[in-house]
């Protein structure tokens, strides 16, 4: 039976179709979910895609966090449903308190779009098992509010528990504390990151790299072997 991975579209989402394509390339079935849906259509995992939900009014992800779909996502994520938040999706996960910390405007106050080098710090989450810890990858990055921040106690806990999933290498593009590019919850089923793996799944388009594909093959293997 083919694994079904839901992709939530909010008003202002930009990368829902790209994310659906990445899921299809990995061999799973993408399922479109609308922000007003409370029914997740019996999907096996959920991706909150990138974009500018609700125009990033108030704060990036602050309004989307209260969309009807998020009530169900939060409930099921706490029960173990794998959830991946990409860029704006990461921001939504922090606003929903499924991941700690928060996102602020880039320290240089400019939108950034670049191919970003990362180091995989945690290859044991539901979304990262096809990587190896310490692996260096390149993933496209595009954001205005990508600066990850948290209080010192939270940062210390993330570091001590191995919950920093990805770290920026060579350059910190937005001022994120501890060069954090992505984190995971304690259970490893919820992961958020600012770079866009869905834009790096086919060698003929985008950056010409496939470094983002393991996100989607990782979850597929987990679901198939569950």
Coordinates of N, CA and C in Angstrom, one line a residue:
X1 N 0.8 -1.2 0.0 CA 0.0 0.0 0.0 C 0.9 1.2 0.0
X2 N 0.6 2.2 -0.9 CA 1.4 3.4 -1.0 C 1.2 4.3 0.2
X3 N 2.3 4.8 0.7 CA 2.2 5.8 1.8 C 1.6 7.1 1.3
X4 N 0.8 7.7 2.2 CA 0.1 8.9 1.8 C 0.6 10.1 2.7
X5 N 1.1 11.1 2.1 CA 1.7 12.2 2.8 C 0.9 13.5 2.5
X6 N 0.3 14.1 3.5 CA -0.5 15.3 3.3 C 0.4 16.5 3.2
X7 N 0.0 17.5 2.3 CA 0.7 18.8 2.2 C -0.4 19.8 2.4
X8 N -0.2 20.6 3.4 CA -1.1 21.6 3.8 C -0.9 22.9 3.0
X9 N -2.0 23.5 2.4 CA -1.9 24.7 1.7 C -2.7 25.8 2.5
X10 N -1.9 26.8 2.9 CA -2.5 28.0 3.6 C -2.7 29.1 2.6
X11 N -3.5 30.1 2.8 CA -3.5 31.3 2.0 C -2.1 31.9 2.0
X12 N -1.4 32.0 0.9 CA 0.0 32.5 0.8 C 1.0 31.5 0.7
X13 N 0.7 30.2 0.8 CA 1.6 29.1 0.5 C 2.2 29.2 -0.9
X14 N 3.5 28.9 -1.1 CA 4.1 29.0 -2.4 C 4.6 27.7 -2.9
X15 N 5.0 26.8 -2.0 CA 5.7 25.6 -2.4 C 4.9 24.3 -2.2
X16 N 3.6 24.4 -2.2 CA 2.8 23.2 -2.0 C 3.0 22.3 -3.2
X17 N 2.9 22.8 -4.4 CA 3.0 21.9 -5.6 C 4.4 21.3 -5.7
X18 N 5.5 22.1 -5.3 CA 6.8 21.6 -5.4 C 7.0 20.4 -4.3
X19 N 6.4 20.6 -3.2 CA 6.4 19.6 -2.1 C 5.7 18.4 -2.5
X20 N 4.6 18.5 -3.2 CA 3.8 17.4 -3.7 C 4.7 16.6 -4.7
X21 N 5.3 17.3 -5.5 CA 6.2 16.7 -6.6 C 7.3 15.9 -5.9
X22 N 7.9 16.5 -4.9 CA 9.0 15.8 -4.2 C 8.6 14.5 -3.6
X23 N 7.4 14.6 -3.0 CA 6.8 13.4 -2.4 C 6.6 12.3 -3.5
X24 N 6.1 12.7 -4.6 CA 5.8 11.8 -5.7 C 7.1 11.2 -6.3
X25 N 8.2 12.0 -6.4 CA 9.5 11.6 -6.8 C 10.0 10.5 -5.9
X26 N 9.8 10.7 -4.6 CA 10.3 9.7 -3.6 C 9.5 8.4 -3.6
X27 N 8.3 8.4 -4.3 CA 7.6 7.2 -4.4 C 6.3 7.1 -3.5
X28 N 6.0 8.2 -2.8 CA 4.8 8.2 -2.0 C 3.7 9.0 -2.7
X29 N 2.5 9.0 -2.1 CA 1.3 9.6 -2.7 C 1.1 11.0 -2.0
X30 N 1.2 12.1 -2.7 CA 0.9 13.4 -2.0 C -0.6 13.6 -1.9
X31 N -1.1 14.1 -0.8 CA -2.5 14.4 -0.6 C -2.6 15.9 -0.2
X32 N -3.4 16.6 -1.0 CA -3.6 18.0 -0.8 C -4.5 18.2 0.4
X33 N -4.1 19.0 1.4 CA -4.9 19.4 2.5 C -5.1 20.9 2.5
X34 N -6.3 21.4 2.7 CA -6.6 22.8 2.7 C -6.6 23.3 4.2
X35 N -6.2 24.5 4.4 CA -6.1 25.0 5.8 C -7.4 25.0 6.6
X36 N -8.5 24.9 5.9 CA -9.8 24.9 6.7 C -10.2 23.4 7.0
X37 N -9.5 22.5 6.4 CA -9.8 21.1 6.7 C -9.4 20.7 8.1
X38 N -10.4 20.0 8.8 CA -10.0 19.4 10.1 C -9.7 18.0 10.0
X39 N -10.2 17.4 8.8 CA -9.9 16.0 8.5 C -8.6 15.9 7.7
X40 N -7.7 15.1 8.2 CA -6.4 14.9 7.5 C -6.5 13.8 6.4
X41 N -7.6 13.3 6.2 CA -7.8 12.3 5.1 C -7.0 11.1 5.3
X42 N -6.8 10.7 6.5 CA -6.1 9.4 6.8 C -4.7 9.4 6.3
X43 N -4.0 10.5 6.2 CA -2.6 10.5 5.7 C -1.7 9.9 6.8
X44 N -0.5 9.5 6.3 CA 0.4 8.8 7.2 C 1.4 9.8 7.8
X45 N 1.5 11.0 7.2 CA 2.5 12.0 7.6 C 2.0 13.3 7.0
X46 N 2.5 14.5 7.5 CA 2.1 15.8 7.0 C 3.3 16.7 6.8
X47 N 3.2 17.5 5.7 CA 4.3 18.5 5.5 C 3.6 19.9 5.5
X48 N 4.1 20.8 6.3 CA 3.7 22.2 6.3 C 4.7 22.9 5.4
X49 N 4.3 23.3 4.2 CA 5.2 23.8 3.2 C 5.6 25.2 3.4
X50 N 6.5 25.7 2.5 CA 7.0 27.0 2.6 C 6.1 28.0 1.9
X51 N 6.3 29.3 2.2 CA 5.6 30.4 1.6 C 5.4 31.5 2.6
X52 N 4.3 32.3 2.5 CA 4.1 33.4 3.4 C 2.6 33.3 3.8
X53 N 2.3 32.3 4.7 CA 0.9 32.1 5.1 C 0.3 33.4 5.7
X54 N -0.8 33.8 5.2 CA -1.5 35.0 5.6 C -0.6 36.2 5.5
X55 N 0.3 36.2 4.5 CA 1.1 37.4 4.3 C 2.1 37.6 5.4
X56 N 2.3 36.7 6.3 CA 3.2 36.9 7.4 C 2.8 38.0 8.3
X57 N 1.5 38.3 8.3 CA 1.0 39.4 9.2 C 1.2 39.0 10.6
X58 N 1.4 40.0 11.5 CA 1.7 39.8 12.9 C 3.1 39.2 13.1
X59 N 3.2 38.0 12.8 CA 4.5 37.3 12.7 C 4.4 36.1 11.7
X60 N 5.5 35.7 11.2 CA 5.5 34.6 10.2 C 4.9 33.4 10.9
X61 N 3.8 32.8 10.4 CA 3.2 31.6 11.0 C 2.2 31.8 12.1
X62 N 2.1 33.1 12.6 CA 1.3 33.3 13.8 C -0.2 33.1 13.5
X63 N -0.7 33.5 12.3 CA -2.1 33.3 12.0 C -2.4 31.9 11.6
X64 N -1.5 31.3 10.8 CA -1.7 30.0 10.3 C -1.8 29.0 11.4
X65 N -1.1 29.3 12.5 CA -1.1 28.4 13.7 C -2.6 28.1 14.1
X66 N -3.5 29.1 13.9 CA -4.9 29.0 14.3 C -5.8 28.5 13.3
X67 N -5.3 28.1 12.1 CA -6.1 27.5 11.1 C -6.7 26.2 11.6
X68 N -8.0 25.9 11.2 CA -8.6 24.7 11.6 C -7.8 23.4 11.5
X69 N -7.0 23.3 10.4 CA -6.2 22.1 10.2 C -5.2 21.9 11.3
X70 N -4.7 23.0 11.9 CA -3.7 22.9 12.8 C -4.1 22.2 14.1
X71 N -5.4 22.4 14.5 CA -5.9 21.7 15.7 C -5.7 20.2 15.5
X72 N -6.0 19.6 14.3 CA -5.8 18.2 14.1 C -4.3 17.8 14.0
X73 N -3.5 18.7 13.3 CA -2.1 18.4 13.2 C -1.4 18.4 14.5
X74 N -1.8 19.3 15.4 CA -1.2 19.4 16.7 C -1.5 18.2 17.5
X75 N -2.8 17.8 17.5 CA -3.3 16.6 18.3 C -2.6 15.4 17.8
X76 N -2.5 15.2 16.5 CA -2.0 13.9 16.0 C -0.4 13.9 16.0
X77 N 0.2 15.1 15.9 CA 1.7 15.1 16.1 C 2.1 14.7 17.5
X78 N 1.3 15.2 18.5 CA 1.6 14.8 19.9 C 1.4 13.3 20.1
X79 N 0.5 12.7 19.2 CA 0.3 11.2 19.3 C 1.3 10.4 18.4
X80 N 2.2 11.1 17.7 CA 3.2 10.4 17.0 C 3.2 10.6 15.5
X81 N 2.2 11.3 14.9 CA 2.2 11.5 13.5 C 3.4 12.3 13.0
X82 N 4.2 11.8 12.0 CA 5.3 12.5 11.5 C 4.9 13.8 10.8
X83 N 5.5 14.9 11.2 CA 5.2 16.2 10.6 C 6.5 16.9 10.3
X84 N 6.6 17.4 9.1 CA 7.8 18.2 8.6 C 7.3 19.6 8.3
X85 N 8.0 20.6 8.9 CA 7.8 22.0 8.6 C 8.9 22.6 7.8
X86 N 8.7 23.1 6.6 CA 9.7 23.7 5.8 C 9.5 25.2 5.7
X87 N 10.5 25.9 6.1 CA 10.6 27.4 6.1 C 9.3 28.0 6.8
X88 N 8.3 28.4 6.1 CA 7.1 28.9 6.8 C 6.5 27.9 7.7
X89 N 6.6 26.6 7.2 CA 6.1 25.5 8.0 C 6.9 25.4 9.3
X90 N 8.2 25.6 9.3 CA 9.0 25.6 10.5 C 8.5 26.7 11.5
X91 N 8.2 27.9 10.9 CA 7.7 29.0 11.7 C 6.4 28.7 12.3
X92 N 5.5 28.0 11.6 CA 4.2 27.6 12.1 C 4.4 26.6 13.2
X93 N 5.3 25.7 13.1 CA 5.5 24.7 14.1 C 6.0 25.3 15.4
X94 N 6.8 26.4 15.4 CA 7.2 27.1 16.6 C 6.0 27.9 17.2
X95 N 5.2 28.5 16.3 CA 4.1 29.2 16.8 C 3.1 28.3 17.5
X96 N 3.0 27.0 17.0 CA 2.1 26.0 17.5 C 2.7 25.3 18.7
X97 N 3.9 25.6 19.1 CA 4.6 25.0 20.2 C 4.8 23.5 20.0
X98 N 4.8 23.1 18.8 CA 5.3 21.7 18.5 C 6.8 21.6 18.5
X99 N 7.4 22.8 18.3 CA 8.9 22.9 18.4 C 9.2 24.1 19.2
X100 N 10.3 24.1 20.0 CA 10.6 25.3 20.8 C 11.3 26.4 20.1
X101 N 11.3 27.5 20.7 CA 12.0 28.7 20.1 C 11.0 29.5 19.2
X102 N 11.6 30.3 18.4 CA 10.9 31.2 17.5 C 11.7 31.7 16.4
X103 N 11.1 32.4 15.4 CA 11.8 32.9 14.3 C 11.6 34.4 14.2
X104 N 12.7 35.1 14.0 CA 12.7 36.5 13.8 C 13.2 36.9 12.4
X105 N 13.2 38.2 12.1 CA 13.7 38.7 10.8 C 15.2 38.4 10.7
X106 N 15.6 38.2 9.5 CA 17.1 38.0 9.3 C 17.9 39.2 9.9
X107 N 19.0 38.9 10.4 CA 19.8 40.0 11.1 C 20.2 41.1 10.2
X108 N 20.3 40.8 8.9 CA 20.7 41.8 7.9 C 19.5 42.5 7.3
X109 N 18.3 42.1 7.7 CA 17.0 42.7 7.3 C 16.7 42.6 5.8
X110 N 17.3 41.6 5.2 CA 17.0 41.4 3.7 C 16.5 40.0 3.5
X111 N 15.7 39.9 2.4 CA 15.3 38.5 2.0 C 16.6 37.9 1.4
X112 N 16.7 36.6 1.6 CA 17.9 35.9 1.1 C 17.4 34.7 0.3
X113 N 18.1 34.4 -0.8 CA 17.9 33.3 -1.6 C 19.2 32.8 -2.1
X114 N 19.6 31.6 -1.7 CA 20.9 31.0 -2.0 C 20.9 29.5 -1.9
X115 N 21.9 28.9 -2.4 CA 22.2 27.5 -2.2 C 23.0 27.4 -0.9
X116 N 22.5 26.8 0.1 CA 23.1 26.8 1.4 C 23.7 25.5 1.8
X117 N 24.9 25.5 2.3 CA 25.6 24.3 2.8 C 25.2 24.1 4.3
X118 N 24.8 22.8 4.6 CA 24.4 22.4 5.9 C 25.1 21.2 6.4
X119 N 25.2 21.0 7.6 CA 25.6 19.7 8.2 C 24.5 19.0 8.9
X120 N 24.3 17.7 8.6 CA 23.3 16.9 9.2 C 23.8 16.6 10.6
X121 N 23.1 17.0 11.6 CA 23.5 16.7 13.0 C 22.7 15.5 13.6
X122 N 21.5 15.3 13.2 CA 20.7 14.2 13.7 C 20.1 13.4 12.6
X123 N 20.6 12.2 12.4 CA 20.1 11.3 11.3 C 19.1 10.2 11.9
X124 N 18.6 10.5 13.1 CA 17.7 9.5 13.7 C 16.2 9.9 13.7
X125 N 15.9 11.0 13.1 CA 14.5 11.4 13.2 C 13.7 10.7 12.0
X126 N 12.4 10.8 12.1 CA 11.5 10.2 11.1 C 11.8 10.7 9.7
X127 N 12.4 11.9 9.6 CA 12.6 12.6 8.3 C 14.1 12.6 7.8
X128 N 15.0 12.0 8.6 CA 16.4 12.1 8.3 C 17.2 10.8 8.3
X129 N 16.6 9.7 8.3 CA 17.3 8.4 8.5 C 18.1 8.1 7.2
X130 N 17.8 8.7 6.1 CA 18.6 8.4 4.9 C 19.8 9.3 4.8
X131 N 20.1 10.1 5.8 CA 21.3 10.8 5.9 C 22.2 10.1 6.9
X132 N 23.4 10.6 7.0 CA 24.3 10.1 8.1 C 24.7 11.3 8.9
X133 N 24.9 11.2 10.2 CA 25.3 12.3 11.1 C 26.6 12.8 10.6
X134 N 26.8 14.1 10.5 CA 28.0 14.7 10.0 C 28.0 14.9 8.5
X135 N 27.1 14.4 7.8 CA 27.0 14.6 6.3 C 26.8 16.0 6.0
X136 N 27.5 16.5 5.0 CA 27.4 17.9 4.5 C 26.6 17.9 3.2
X137 N 25.6 18.7 3.2 CA 24.6 18.7 2.0 C 24.4 20.2 1.6
X138 N 23.8 20.4 0.4 CA 23.5 21.7 -0.1 C 22.0 21.7 -0.3
X139 N 21.3 22.7 0.3 CA 19.9 22.8 0.2 C 19.5 24.3 -0.1
X140 N 18.6 24.6 -1.1 CA 18.2 26.0 -1.3 C 17.6 26.6 -0.1
X141 N 17.9 27.9 0.1 CA 17.4 28.6 1.2 C 16.8 29.9 0.7
X142 N 15.6 30.2 1.2 CA 14.9 31.5 0.8 C 14.0 32.0 1.9
X143 N 14.3 33.1 2.5 CA 13.5 33.5 3.6 C 13.8 35.0 4.0
X144 N 12.8 35.6 4.7 CA 13.0 36.9 5.2 C 13.0 36.9 6.8
X145 N 12.4 35.8 7.3 CA 12.3 35.7 8.8 C 12.8 34.3 9.2
X146 N 14.1 34.2 9.0 CA 14.7 32.9 9.2 C 15.7 32.8 10.3
X147 N 15.7 33.8 11.2 CA 16.6 33.8 12.3 C 16.0 33.0 13.5
X148 N 16.6 31.8 13.8 CA 16.1 31.0 14.9 C 16.6 31.5 16.2
X149 N 15.7 31.7 17.1 CA 16.1 32.2 18.5 C 15.4 31.4 19.5
X150 N 16.0 31.3 20.7 CA 15.5 30.7 21.9 C 16.3 31.1 23.1
X151 N 15.7 31.0 24.2 CA 16.5 31.3 25.4 C 17.6 30.3 25.7
X152 N 18.5 30.7 26.5 CA 19.7 29.9 26.7 C 19.4 28.5 27.2
X153 N 18.4 28.4 28.1 CA 18.1 27.1 28.6 C 17.6 26.2 27.5
X154 N 16.7 26.7 26.6 CA 16.2 25.9 25.5 C 17.3 25.5 24.6
X155 N 18.2 26.4 24.3 CA 19.4 26.1 23.4 C 20.2 25.0 24.0
X156 N 20.5 25.1 25.3 CA 21.3 24.1 26.0 C 20.6 22.7 25.9
X157 N 19.3 22.7 26.1 CA 18.5 21.5 26.1 C 18.6 20.8 24.6
X158 N 18.4 21.7 23.6 CA 18.5 21.2 22.3 C 19.8 20.6 22.0
X159 N 20.9 21.2 22.4 CA 22.2 20.8 22.1 C 22.5 19.5 22.9
X160 N 22.1 19.5 24.2 CA 22.4 18.3 25.1 C 21.7 17.1 24.6
X161 N 20.4 17.3 24.1 CA 19.6 16.1 23.7 C 19.7 15.8 22.3
X162 N 20.7 16.4 21.5 CA 20.9 16.1 20.1 C 19.7 16.4 19.2
X163 N 19.0 17.5 19.6 CA 17.8 17.9 18.9 C 18.0 19.0 17.8
X164 N 19.3 19.4 17.7 CA 19.6 20.2 16.5 C 19.8 19.3 15.4
X165 N 18.9 19.4 14.4 CA 18.9 18.4 13.3 C 19.8 18.9 12.1
X166 N 19.9 20.2 11.9 CA 20.8 20.7 10.8 C 21.4 22.0 11.3
X167 N 22.6 22.2 10.8 CA 23.3 23.4 11.2 C 23.9 24.1 9.9
X168 N 23.9 25.4 9.9 CA 24.5 26.1 8.7 C 26.0 26.0 8.8
X169 N 26.6 25.8 7.6 CA 28.1 25.7 7.5 C 28.6 26.8 6.6
X170 N 29.8 27.2 6.8 CA 30.5 28.2 6.0 C 30.0 29.6 6.3
X171 N 28.7 29.8 6.3 CA 28.2 31.1 6.6 C 26.8 31.0 7.3
X172 N 26.6 31.8 8.3 CA 25.3 31.9 8.9 C 24.5 32.9 8.2
X173 N 23.5 32.5 7.4 CA 22.8 33.4 6.5 C 21.8 34.4 7.1
X174 N 21.4 34.1 8.3 CA 20.3 35.0 8.9 C 20.5 35.3 10.4
X175 N 21.6 34.9 11.0 CA 21.9 35.2 12.4 C 21.3 34.2 13.3
X176 N 20.9 33.0 12.9 CA 20.3 32.0 13.8 C 21.3 31.7 14.9
X177 N 20.8 31.6 16.1 CA 21.6 31.2 17.2 C 22.2 29.8 17.0
X178 N 23.5 29.7 17.4 CA 24.2 28.4 17.3 C 24.2 27.8 15.9
X179 N 24.0 28.7 14.9 CA 24.0 28.3 13.5 C 22.9 27.3 13.2
X180 N 21.8 27.3 13.9 CA 20.8 26.3 13.8 C 19.9 26.5 12.5
X181 N 19.9 25.5 11.7 CA 19.1 25.5 10.5 C 17.8 24.7 10.6
X182 N 17.8 23.8 11.6 CA 16.6 22.9 11.8 C 16.7 22.2 13.1
X183 N 15.5 21.8 13.6 CA 15.5 21.1 14.9 C 14.4 20.1 14.9
X184 N 14.4 19.2 15.9 CA 13.4 18.2 16.0 C 12.9 18.2 17.4
X185 N 11.7 17.6 17.6 CA 11.1 17.4 18.9 C 11.8 16.2 19.6
X186 N 11.5 16.0 20.8 CA 12.2 14.9 21.6 C 11.9 13.6 21.0
X187 N 10.7 13.4 20.5 CA 10.3 12.1 19.9 C 10.8 11.8 18.5
X188 N 11.3 12.9 17.8 CA 11.8 12.7 16.5 C 10.8 12.6 15.4
X189 N 9.6 12.8 15.7 CA 8.5 12.7 14.6 C 8.2 14.1 14.0
X190 N 8.6 15.2 14.7 CA 8.4 16.5 14.2 C 9.7 17.2 14.0
X191 N 9.9 17.6 12.7 CA 11.1 18.3 12.3 C 10.8 19.6 11.6
X192 N 11.5 20.6 11.9 CA 11.4 21.9 11.2 C 12.7 22.4 10.7
X193 N 12.8 23.0 9.5 CA 14.0 23.6 9.0 C 13.7 24.7 8.1
X194 N 14.6 25.7 8.0 CA 14.4 26.8 7.1 C 14.7 26.5 5.6
X195 N 15.8 25.8 5.3 CA 16.0 25.5 3.9 C 14.9 24.6 3.3
X196 N 14.9 24.5 1.9 CA 13.8 23.9 1.2 C 14.3 22.6 0.5
X197 N 14.2 21.5 1.1 CA 14.6 20.2 0.5 C 13.8 19.9 -0.7
X198 N 12.5 20.4 -0.8 CA 11.7 20.0 -2.0 C 12.2 20.6 -3.3
X199 N 13.1 21.6 -3.2 CA 13.7 22.2 -4.4 C 15.1 21.5 -4.8
X200 N 15.4 20.4 -4.1 CA 16.6 19.7 -4.4 C 16.4 18.2 -4.5
X201 N 15.5 17.8 -5.4 CA 15.1 16.4 -5.5 C 15.4 15.8 -6.9
X202 N 15.7 16.6 -7.8 CA 15.9 16.2 -9.2 C 17.1 16.9 -9.8
X203 N 18.0 16.2 -10.4 CA 19.2 16.8 -10.9 C 19.0 17.7 -12.1
X204 N 17.9 17.6 -12.8 CA 17.7 18.4 -14.0 C 17.1 19.8 -13.7
X205 N 16.6 20.0 -12.5 CA 16.0 21.3 -12.2 C 16.6 21.9 -10.9
X206 N 16.2 23.1 -10.6 CA 16.7 23.7 -9.4 C 18.2 23.9 -9.3
X207 N 18.8 23.4 -8.3 CA 20.2 23.6 -8.1 C 21.0 22.5 -8.8
X208 N 20.3 21.5 -9.4 CA 21.0 20.4 -10.0 C 21.5 19.3 -9.0
X209 N 21.1 19.5 -7.8 CA 21.4 18.5 -6.7 C 20.2 17.8 -6.3
X210 N 20.4 16.6 -5.6 CA 19.3 15.9 -5.1 C 19.5 15.7 -3.6
X211 N 20.2 16.6 -2.9 CA 20.4 16.5 -1.5 C 19.2 16.6 -0.6
X212 N 18.1 17.1 -1.2 CA 16.9 17.1 -0.4 C 16.0 15.9 -0.5
X213 N 16.3 15.0 -1.4 CA 15.4 13.8 -1.6 C 15.4 12.9 -0.4
X214 N 16.5 12.7 0.4 CA 16.4 11.9 1.5 C 15.4 12.2 2.6
X215 N 15.0 13.5 2.7 CA 13.9 13.8 3.6 C 12.6 13.0 3.3
X216 N 12.4 12.9 2.0 CA 11.1 12.2 1.6 C 11.3 10.7 1.5
X217 N 12.5 10.2 1.1 CA 12.7 8.8 1.1 C 12.8 8.2 2.6
X218 N 13.3 9.1 3.5 CA 13.4 8.7 4.9 C 12.0 8.4 5.5
X219 N 11.1 9.3 5.3 CA 9.8 9.1 5.8 C 9.0 8.0 5.1
X220 N 9.3 7.8 3.8 CA 8.6 6.7 3.1 C 9.1 5.4 3.7
X221 N 10.4 5.2 3.9 CA 10.9 4.0 4.5 C 10.4 3.7 5.9
X222 N 10.2 4.8 6.7 CA 9.7 4.6 8.0 C 8.3 4.2 8.0
X223 N 7.5 4.7 7.1 CA 6.1 4.4 7.0 C 5.9 3.0 6.5
X224 N 6.7 2.6 5.5 CA 6.6 1.3 4.9 C 7.0 0.2 5.9
X225 N 8.0 0.5 6.7 CA 8.5 -0.5 7.6 C 7.8 -0.4 9.0
X226 N 6.9 0.5 9.2 CA 6.2 0.6 10.5 C 5.4 -0.6 10.8

